[in-house]
Short mmCIF file of C-alpha atoms and ligand atoms in Angstrom, two decimals:
data_model
loop_
_atom_site.label_atom_id
_atom_site.label_comp_id
_atom_site.label_asym_id
_atom_site.label_seq_id
_atom_site.Cartn_x
_atom_site.Cartn_y
_atom_site.Cartn_z
CA UNK A 1 25.91 6.89 161.64
CA UNK A 2 25.91 10.45 160.24
CA UNK A 3 22.91 12.74 160.10
CA UNK A 4 22.16 14.97 157.10
CA UNK A 5 19.54 17.71 157.24
CA UNK A 6 18.36 18.84 153.82
CA UNK A 7 15.73 21.29 152.57
CA UNK A 8 16.45 21.54 148.83
CA UNK A 9 13.28 20.55 146.94
CA UNK A 10 14.89 18.54 144.15
CA UNK A 11 17.36 16.73 146.42
CA UNK A 12 14.45 15.70 148.68
CA UNK A 13 12.58 14.39 145.64
CA UNK A 14 15.60 12.27 144.69
CA UNK A 15 15.79 10.86 148.23
CA UNK A 16 12.08 10.03 148.39
CA UNK A 17 12.15 8.03 145.14
CA UNK A 18 15.37 6.17 145.98
CA UNK A 19 14.75 2.50 146.77
CA UNK A 20 17.87 2.22 148.94
CA UNK A 21 16.49 4.55 151.57
CA UNK A 22 14.10 3.25 154.20
CA UNK A 23 11.39 5.02 156.21
CA UNK A 24 12.84 6.12 159.60
CA UNK A 25 10.43 8.70 161.04
CA UNK A 26 8.37 6.16 162.97
CA UNK A 27 11.17 4.10 164.56
CA UNK A 28 10.29 5.57 167.98
CA UNK A 29 6.56 4.89 167.44
CA UNK A 30 6.94 1.11 167.04
CA UNK A 31 4.18 0.25 169.55
CA UNK A 32 1.64 1.38 166.98
CA UNK A 33 3.65 1.57 163.73
CA UNK A 34 5.64 -1.69 163.71
CA UNK A 35 5.01 -3.49 160.42
CA UNK A 36 2.39 -1.04 159.07
CA UNK A 37 2.47 -0.01 155.40
CA UNK A 38 4.21 3.32 155.99
CA UNK A 39 7.17 1.67 157.74
CA UNK A 40 7.62 -1.29 155.38
CA UNK A 41 10.43 -1.46 152.85
CA UNK A 42 11.27 -3.23 149.60
CA UNK A 43 9.24 -6.26 148.59
CA UNK A 44 7.16 -6.30 151.79
CA UNK A 45 6.05 -2.73 151.11
CA UNK A 46 5.33 -3.42 147.42
CA UNK A 47 3.17 -6.46 148.20
CA UNK A 48 1.16 -4.77 150.98
CA UNK A 49 0.66 -1.63 148.88
CA UNK A 50 -0.54 -3.70 145.91
CA UNK A 51 -3.11 -5.47 148.09
CA UNK A 52 -4.45 -2.32 149.77
CA UNK A 53 -4.38 -0.25 146.58
CA UNK A 54 -7.64 -1.95 145.55
CA UNK A 55 -9.45 0.39 147.95
CA UNK A 56 -7.72 3.60 146.92
CA UNK A 57 -9.00 4.08 143.36
CA UNK A 58 -10.07 7.35 141.77
CA UNK A 59 -13.51 6.05 140.68
CA UNK A 60 -14.29 5.13 144.29
CA UNK A 61 -13.04 8.49 145.62
CA UNK A 62 -15.34 10.27 143.17
CA UNK A 63 -18.28 8.11 144.19
CA UNK A 64 -17.45 8.67 147.87
CA UNK A 65 -17.17 12.44 147.43
CA UNK A 66 -20.37 12.83 145.40
CA UNK A 67 -22.63 10.14 146.89
CA UNK A 68 -21.61 9.18 150.43
CA UNK A 69 -19.72 12.11 151.89
CA UNK A 70 -22.39 14.88 151.64
CA UNK A 71 -24.74 12.94 153.97
CA UNK A 72 -22.01 12.34 156.58
CA UNK A 73 -21.01 15.99 156.34
CA UNK A 74 -24.55 17.28 156.90
CA UNK A 75 -25.15 14.91 159.82
CA UNK A 76 -21.86 15.80 161.49
CA UNK A 77 -22.15 19.57 161.16
CA UNK A 78 -25.79 19.78 162.28
CA UNK A 79 -25.20 19.87 166.07
CA UNK A 80 -22.58 22.59 165.57
CA UNK A 81 -24.92 24.66 163.40
CA UNK A 82 -27.69 24.27 165.97
CA UNK A 83 -25.29 25.56 168.62
CA UNK A 84 -24.10 28.39 166.35
CA UNK A 85 -20.41 27.68 167.00
CA UNK A 86 -17.72 25.04 166.63
CA UNK A 87 -14.13 24.29 167.33
CA UNK A 88 -12.66 23.55 163.89
CA UNK A 89 -10.41 20.79 165.23
CA UNK A 90 -13.30 19.14 167.04
CA UNK A 91 -15.54 19.31 163.96
CA UNK A 92 -12.66 18.28 161.67
CA UNK A 93 -11.78 15.24 163.76
CA UNK A 94 -15.40 14.09 164.02
CA UNK A 95 -16.02 14.25 160.31
CA UNK A 96 -12.69 12.76 159.28
CA UNK A 97 -13.05 10.03 161.89
CA UNK A 98 -16.11 8.79 160.01
CA UNK A 99 -14.30 9.15 156.70
CA UNK A 100 -11.20 7.19 157.70
CA UNK A 101 -13.24 4.58 159.59
CA UNK A 102 -15.17 3.95 156.33
CA UNK A 103 -11.93 3.42 154.41
CA UNK A 104 -10.21 1.43 157.17
CA UNK A 105 -13.26 -0.80 157.73
CA UNK A 106 -14.33 0.06 161.27
CA UNK A 107 -18.10 -0.11 161.78
CA UNK A 108 -19.85 2.34 164.07
CA UNK A 109 -22.89 0.21 164.85
CA UNK A 110 -24.63 2.77 167.09
CA UNK A 111 -24.03 5.72 164.71
CA UNK A 112 -24.17 8.18 167.62
CA UNK A 113 -21.91 11.22 168.25
CA UNK A 114 -20.84 9.50 171.52
CA UNK A 115 -19.61 6.49 169.57
CA UNK A 116 -17.61 8.70 167.18
CA UNK A 117 -16.21 10.52 170.23
CA UNK A 118 -15.21 7.18 171.76
CA UNK A 119 -13.32 6.08 168.64
CA UNK A 120 -11.81 9.52 168.28
CA UNK A 121 -10.33 9.55 171.77
CA UNK A 122 -8.58 6.23 171.00
CA UNK A 123 -7.32 7.46 167.62
CA UNK A 124 -5.87 10.61 169.17
CA UNK A 125 -3.81 8.36 171.45
CA UNK A 126 -2.66 6.29 168.41
CA UNK A 127 -1.64 9.51 166.72
CA UNK A 128 0.48 10.61 169.67
CA UNK A 129 2.15 7.19 169.61
CA UNK A 130 2.88 7.33 165.88
CA UNK A 131 4.43 10.81 166.03
CA UNK A 132 6.37 10.11 169.24
CA UNK A 133 9.50 11.51 167.63
CA UNK A 134 7.93 14.99 167.88
CA UNK A 135 6.17 14.52 171.20
CA UNK A 136 7.11 16.70 174.16
CA UNK A 137 5.59 14.17 176.60
CA UNK A 138 7.27 11.22 178.36
CA UNK A 139 7.68 8.53 175.67
CA UNK A 140 7.18 5.71 178.16
CA UNK A 141 3.91 7.23 179.33
CA UNK A 142 2.61 7.69 175.76
CA UNK A 143 3.54 4.09 174.84
CA UNK A 144 1.65 2.72 177.84
CA UNK A 145 -1.41 4.75 176.85
CA UNK A 146 -1.17 3.46 173.26
CA UNK A 147 -1.04 -0.20 174.39
CA UNK A 148 -4.10 0.31 176.58
CA UNK A 149 -5.94 2.14 173.78
CA UNK A 150 -5.15 -0.67 171.31
CA UNK A 151 -6.74 -3.22 173.65
CA UNK A 152 -9.89 -1.13 174.07
CA UNK A 153 -10.03 -0.49 170.31
CA UNK A 154 -9.76 -4.21 169.59
CA UNK A 155 -12.56 -5.16 171.93
CA UNK A 156 -14.99 -2.33 171.18
CA UNK A 157 -14.47 -1.71 167.48
CA UNK A 158 -12.16 -4.12 165.69
CA UNK A 159 -13.57 -7.49 166.76
CA UNK A 160 -17.22 -6.59 165.99
CA UNK A 161 -16.13 -5.19 162.59
CA UNK A 162 -14.20 -8.38 161.88
CA UNK A 163 -17.10 -10.58 162.94
CA UNK A 164 -19.50 -8.88 160.49
CA UNK A 165 -16.97 -9.22 157.68
CA UNK A 166 -16.26 -12.89 158.47
CA UNK A 167 -19.92 -13.73 157.81
CA UNK A 168 -19.97 -11.75 154.56
CA UNK A 169 -16.67 -13.16 153.30
CA UNK A 170 -17.98 -16.69 153.94
CA UNK A 171 -21.13 -15.91 151.96
CA UNK A 172 -19.00 -14.46 149.17
CA UNK A 173 -16.77 -17.55 149.06
CA UNK A 174 -19.92 -19.74 148.90
CA UNK A 175 -21.15 -17.66 145.95
CA UNK A 176 -24.15 -16.45 147.97
CA UNK A 177 -23.24 -12.77 147.49
CA UNK A 178 -21.24 -10.88 144.86
CA UNK A 179 -17.88 -9.20 145.41
CA UNK A 180 -19.64 -5.84 144.99
CA UNK A 181 -21.77 -6.67 148.06
CA UNK A 182 -18.72 -6.86 150.32
CA UNK A 183 -17.68 -3.75 152.26
CA UNK A 184 -15.07 -1.82 150.30
CA UNK A 185 -12.39 -1.21 152.92
CA UNK A 186 -8.87 -2.14 154.02
CA UNK A 187 -10.00 -4.55 156.75
CA UNK A 188 -12.03 -6.65 154.29
CA UNK A 189 -9.13 -6.71 151.82
CA UNK A 190 -6.72 -7.85 154.55
CA UNK A 191 -9.11 -10.51 155.83
CA UNK A 192 -9.59 -11.98 152.33
CA UNK A 193 -5.84 -11.54 151.69
CA UNK A 194 -6.02 -12.99 148.21
CA UNK A 195 -2.28 -12.41 147.67
CA UNK A 196 -1.54 -14.54 150.75
CA UNK A 197 0.94 -12.11 152.28
CA UNK A 198 2.08 -12.87 155.85
CA UNK A 199 -0.35 -11.17 158.28
CA UNK A 200 -1.49 -11.89 161.83
CA UNK A 201 -4.17 -10.47 164.12
CA UNK A 202 -1.82 -8.06 165.91
CA UNK A 203 -0.47 -6.73 162.63
CA UNK A 204 -3.98 -6.21 161.23
CA UNK A 205 -4.86 -4.36 164.45
CA UNK A 206 -1.90 -2.00 164.05
CA UNK A 207 -2.51 -1.53 160.32
CA UNK A 208 -6.15 -0.51 160.85
CA UNK A 209 -5.20 1.72 163.80
CA UNK A 210 -2.55 3.33 161.57
CA UNK A 211 -5.12 4.05 158.84
CA UNK A 212 -7.49 5.63 161.33
CA UNK A 213 -4.90 8.05 162.64
CA UNK A 214 -3.07 8.72 159.34
CA UNK A 215 -6.21 9.89 157.57
CA UNK A 216 -8.03 11.75 160.32
CA UNK A 217 -5.19 13.75 161.86
CA UNK A 218 -3.89 15.07 158.53
CA UNK A 219 -7.34 15.90 157.12
CA UNK A 220 -8.55 17.76 160.22
CA UNK A 221 -5.33 19.80 160.40
CA UNK A 222 -5.34 20.57 156.66
CA UNK A 223 -8.90 21.88 156.84
CA UNK A 224 -8.10 24.10 159.84
CA UNK A 225 -4.93 25.51 158.28
CA UNK A 226 -6.78 26.22 154.99
CA UNK A 227 -9.59 28.07 156.74
CA UNK A 228 -7.13 30.09 158.81
CA UNK A 229 -5.23 31.12 155.66
CA UNK A 230 -8.48 32.01 153.87
CA UNK A 231 -9.86 34.01 156.83
CA UNK A 232 -6.58 35.95 157.21
CA UNK A 233 -6.14 36.55 153.45
CA UNK A 234 -9.83 37.45 153.10
CA UNK A 235 -9.46 40.32 155.56
CA UNK A 236 -7.22 42.21 153.13
CA UNK A 237 -8.88 40.75 150.00
CA UNK A 238 -12.66 40.95 150.61
CA UNK A 239 -13.59 40.75 146.92
CA UNK A 240 -11.55 37.55 146.53
CA UNK A 241 -13.30 36.10 149.56
CA UNK A 242 -16.58 36.81 147.81
CA UNK A 243 -15.37 35.06 144.68
CA UNK A 244 -14.64 31.92 146.73
CA UNK A 245 -18.35 31.54 147.47
CA UNK A 246 -19.19 30.83 143.83
CA UNK A 247 -15.94 29.58 142.38
CA UNK A 248 -15.32 26.14 143.78
CA UNK A 249 -12.35 25.48 141.48
CA UNK A 250 -10.62 28.59 142.84
CA UNK A 251 -11.42 27.44 146.36
CA UNK A 252 -9.70 24.15 145.61
CA UNK A 253 -6.62 26.10 144.46
CA UNK A 254 -6.66 28.00 147.78
CA UNK A 255 -6.73 24.67 149.63
CA UNK A 256 -3.78 23.36 147.60
CA UNK A 257 -1.87 26.59 148.32
CA UNK A 258 -2.50 26.16 152.05
CA UNK A 259 -1.44 22.50 151.86
CA UNK A 260 1.87 23.69 150.41
CA UNK A 261 2.48 25.97 153.40
CA UNK A 262 1.35 23.39 155.98
CA UNK A 263 2.52 19.85 155.18
CA UNK A 264 0.88 17.38 157.63
CA UNK A 265 4.31 16.12 158.57
CA UNK A 266 6.82 19.00 158.38
CA UNK A 267 9.66 16.52 157.92
CA UNK A 268 10.35 13.12 156.35
CA UNK A 269 13.11 10.84 157.58
CA UNK A 270 14.93 8.09 155.69
CA UNK A 271 17.86 5.78 156.54
CA UNK A 272 20.24 4.41 153.89
CA UNK A 273 20.31 0.63 153.54
CA UNK A 274 23.68 0.66 151.76
CA UNK A 275 26.14 3.30 150.47
CA UNK A 276 24.12 5.66 148.24
CA UNK A 277 24.98 8.68 146.10
CA UNK A 278 22.20 11.23 145.67
CA UNK A 279 22.29 14.29 143.41
CA UNK A 280 23.81 17.55 144.74
CA UNK A 281 26.70 15.67 146.36
CA UNK A 282 24.72 13.94 149.07
CA UNK A 283 26.88 10.88 149.70
CA UNK A 284 25.54 8.44 152.27
CA UNK A 285 27.10 5.49 154.04
CA UNK A 286 24.99 2.56 155.25
CA UNK A 287 22.67 3.56 158.15
CA UNK A 288 23.08 7.31 157.62
CA UNK A 289 19.97 9.32 158.49
CA UNK A 290 18.51 11.96 156.13
CA UNK A 291 16.11 14.47 157.69
CA UNK A 292 14.14 16.32 155.02
CA UNK A 293 12.51 19.64 155.84
CA UNK A 294 9.32 19.48 153.72
CA UNK A 295 8.05 22.72 155.20
CA UNK A 296 11.10 24.65 153.93
CA UNK A 297 11.29 22.75 150.64
CA UNK A 298 7.68 23.67 149.88
CA UNK A 299 8.80 27.31 149.98
CA UNK A 300 11.61 26.85 147.45
CA UNK A 301 11.78 30.18 145.62
CA UNK A 302 13.02 28.63 142.35
CA UNK A 303 9.81 26.63 142.09
CA UNK A 304 7.16 28.61 143.96
CA UNK A 305 8.43 32.17 143.29
CA UNK A 306 9.88 34.96 145.40
CA UNK A 307 6.76 35.24 147.59
CA UNK A 308 6.81 31.50 148.36
CA UNK A 309 6.52 32.08 152.13
CA UNK A 310 3.07 33.70 151.92
CA UNK A 311 -0.43 32.49 150.98
CA UNK A 312 -1.02 33.50 147.37
CA UNK A 313 -3.51 31.31 145.47
CA UNK A 314 -2.69 33.19 142.24
CA UNK A 315 0.89 31.99 142.15
CA UNK A 316 2.07 30.47 138.88
CA UNK A 317 4.21 27.34 139.15
CA UNK A 318 6.08 25.25 136.56
CA UNK A 319 3.80 22.84 134.67
CA UNK A 320 5.45 19.69 136.05
CA UNK A 321 4.94 20.63 139.73
CA UNK A 322 1.99 20.31 142.09
CA UNK A 323 0.89 23.43 143.96
CA UNK A 324 0.87 21.39 147.21
CA UNK A 325 4.59 20.63 146.69
CA UNK A 326 5.76 17.66 148.75
CA UNK A 327 2.83 17.70 151.19
CA UNK A 328 1.53 14.26 150.14
CA UNK A 329 5.05 12.88 149.70
CA UNK A 330 6.22 11.30 146.46
CA UNK A 331 7.86 8.07 145.41
CA UNK A 332 7.57 4.82 147.29
CA UNK A 333 5.46 6.01 150.22
CA UNK A 334 3.32 8.57 148.38
CA UNK A 335 0.06 9.13 150.23
CA UNK A 336 -2.84 6.79 149.40
CA UNK A 337 -5.31 9.52 150.41
CA UNK A 338 -3.90 12.21 148.11
CA UNK A 339 -6.71 12.26 145.54
CA UNK A 340 -9.33 11.59 148.19
CA UNK A 341 -8.34 14.63 150.26
CA UNK A 342 -6.74 16.88 147.63
CA UNK A 343 -8.96 15.92 144.69
CA UNK A 344 -7.84 16.13 141.10
CA UNK A 345 -6.07 19.23 139.72
CA UNK A 346 -8.40 21.13 137.38
CA UNK A 347 -7.53 22.34 133.88
CA UNK A 348 -9.22 24.41 131.15
CA UNK A 349 -11.45 21.43 130.19
CA UNK A 350 -12.71 20.74 133.71
CA UNK A 351 -16.48 20.60 134.18
CA UNK A 352 -17.04 22.15 137.66
CA UNK A 353 -20.24 20.13 138.17
CA UNK A 354 -18.46 16.77 137.75
CA UNK A 355 -15.05 17.64 139.14
CA UNK A 356 -13.46 15.76 142.03
CA UNK A 357 -12.57 18.54 144.50
CA UNK A 358 -11.26 16.49 147.40
CA UNK A 359 -12.63 16.19 150.92
CA UNK A 360 -10.65 19.12 152.37
CA UNK A 361 -12.11 21.55 149.81
CA UNK A 362 -15.62 20.24 150.51
CA UNK A 363 -15.12 20.78 154.24
CA UNK A 364 -13.82 24.33 153.76
CA UNK A 365 -16.68 25.08 151.36
CA UNK A 366 -19.26 23.89 153.86
CA UNK A 367 -17.84 26.10 156.64
CA UNK A 368 -17.79 29.13 154.32
CA UNK A 369 -21.31 28.39 153.01
CA UNK A 370 -22.53 28.33 156.61
CA UNK A 371 -20.84 31.73 157.10
CA UNK A 372 -18.28 30.38 159.54
CA UNK A 373 -15.91 33.04 160.92
CA UNK A 374 -13.26 33.08 163.68
CA UNK A 375 -14.93 33.64 167.04
CA UNK A 376 -14.17 37.30 167.96
CA UNK A 377 -14.40 36.41 171.66
CA UNK A 378 -12.06 33.43 171.67
CA UNK A 379 -8.65 33.23 169.95
CA UNK A 380 -7.28 30.08 168.32
CA UNK A 381 -4.44 28.37 170.19
CA UNK A 382 -1.50 26.33 168.94
CA UNK A 383 -1.08 22.69 170.01
CA UNK A 384 1.52 22.73 172.82
CA UNK A 385 1.88 18.93 173.06
CA UNK A 386 3.83 18.57 169.84
CA UNK A 387 6.66 20.28 167.99
CA UNK A 388 4.48 20.05 164.86
CA UNK A 389 3.07 23.49 164.01
CA UNK A 390 -0.62 22.64 164.38
CA UNK A 391 -3.61 24.35 165.94
CA UNK A 392 -4.79 22.91 169.26
CA UNK A 393 -8.12 24.74 169.14
CA UNK A 394 -9.77 27.05 166.61
CA UNK A 395 -13.14 28.46 167.74
CA UNK A 396 -15.51 29.74 165.04
CA UNK A 397 -19.06 31.04 164.97
CA UNK A 398 -21.70 30.55 162.27
CA UNK A 399 -23.95 33.24 160.82
CA UNK A 400 -23.36 36.86 159.89
C1 LIG B 1 -4.41 16.33 153.78
C2 LIG B 1 -4.38 15.07 154.11
C3 LIG B 1 -3.17 14.15 154.04
C4 LIG B 1 -1.84 14.47 153.99
C5 LIG B 1 -1.21 15.85 153.94
C6 LIG B 1 -1.11 13.22 153.94
C7 LIG B 1 0.28 13.12 153.85
C8 LIG B 1 0.96 11.93 153.69
C9 LIG B 1 2.40 11.84 153.49
C10 LIG B 1 3.38 13.01 153.45
C11 LIG B 1 2.71 10.52 153.36
C12 LIG B 1 4.09 9.93 153.08
C13 LIG B 1 4.98 9.93 154.29
C14 LIG B 1 6.41 9.58 153.96
O1 LIG B 1 6.83 9.58 152.80
O2 LIG B 1 7.15 9.33 154.92
C15 LIG B 1 1.46 9.78 153.48
C16 LIG B 1 1.38 8.40 153.40
C17 LIG B 1 0.18 7.73 153.55
N1 LIG B 1 -1.07 8.26 153.68
FE1 LIG B 1 -1.56 10.21 153.75
N2 LIG B 1 -2.00 12.18 154.00
C18 LIG B 1 -3.28 12.71 154.04
C19 LIG B 1 -4.47 12.01 154.09
C20 LIG B 1 -4.59 10.64 154.05
C21 LIG B 1 -5.83 9.91 154.09
C22 LIG B 1 -7.22 10.52 154.15
C23 LIG B 1 -5.51 8.57 154.06
C24 LIG B 1 -6.39 7.36 154.09
C25 LIG B 1 -7.69 7.33 154.13
C26 LIG B 1 -4.07 8.49 153.99
C27 LIG B 1 -3.34 7.31 153.93
C28 LIG B 1 -1.98 7.23 153.77
C29 LIG B 1 -1.26 5.96 153.69
C30 LIG B 1 -1.87 4.59 153.74
C31 LIG B 1 0.08 6.28 153.53
C32 LIG B 1 1.24 5.28 153.42
C33 LIG B 1 1.60 4.99 151.99
C34 LIG B 1 2.83 4.14 151.90
O3 LIG B 1 3.59 4.00 152.84
O4 LIG B 1 3.04 3.56 150.82
N3 LIG B 1 -3.54 9.76 153.99
N4 LIG B 1 0.42 10.67 153.68
#
């Protein structure tokens, strides 16, 4: 097996859309990732994606963003506002935990901060298990923690959520309630399984655990990176910072620019299933590994300009590219949460009052509206438990 490390934007795009290359980044994280959507290939992946796609529709994202999310956001931020300070990661994880639990189909029956905290501590363990390839900790130790956390998750959260859905699904099948009265989430879709794809209880447990960690980790980190970029840039551009307060479309562009610089996963890995020839003379034998540097590719000067390594929300990019570059992936495994978190790209006909901005922009807006600023007495710190370039803590204060 040979290993190829690539960072050219267009070559990476060709790899990500090629059906002969299989996901390989999570091979070490099997305890939590075995058989989940992101690791499936070929027909198995197509069938599972088709079934779960029913949840990830733009009309529902818009409804979620406009109708459901503002209440969750206000409830979650309130204790932090009362205190006058927050750690961005802590706030980010709490809010996104509720968001991803809604989409995954995990009920929080008590609706208390302690319950969210409980779920969160399990999901952080899942996340460490999934990204084991980048972990600096003992892999054996992490895997043992993941197995224990999965058991606790099943008993405390998954089984009660399944029980409630079983009753509703039965009523639906007996024509006592309408389809619209069923919860709209991945767990319900998998339990009904109208496409009859092979699933079992353990697989459903891993799939739901995967959803919880995939959505929350990336959203919380994206929000923190975006605020850091905006705070830093705002110091030398105070008038622009002022503009952000009233120009939500521009704020969304800032978030997309930050997403470009900070892809949730800095790399993507794929393994060839047979001999494959990719553009730019990348010739692969069966089982060769391709490691793609998304972080570097997102700074490709031919696409993003000569200042591609800095935060510049005014950059002009070619019409057929997204400002966030490869951050949500493309091709077979493109992110299901892209429009939910990133929103829809605006154009000259966009009506700002009806636009779908994406959850990350809404989170950043809320922090700025509440006059959140880095805490002058406590510096942010990077996360030392992973090779991924993320913040471990980011203290802020509210008010002038
Ligand atoms: C800023 C936030 C997010 C970022 C940057 C992000 C990034 C990504 C990337 C790069 C992939 C593809 C990985 C690969 O090709 O190997 C992916 C896949 C995926 N993401 Fe996200 N994600 C985000 C938020 C979310 C949210 C909120 C959800 C769900 C609620 C979600 C669900 C998924 C799923 C289900 C897949 C697997 C799709 C497949 O394998 O076909 N993501 N994400």
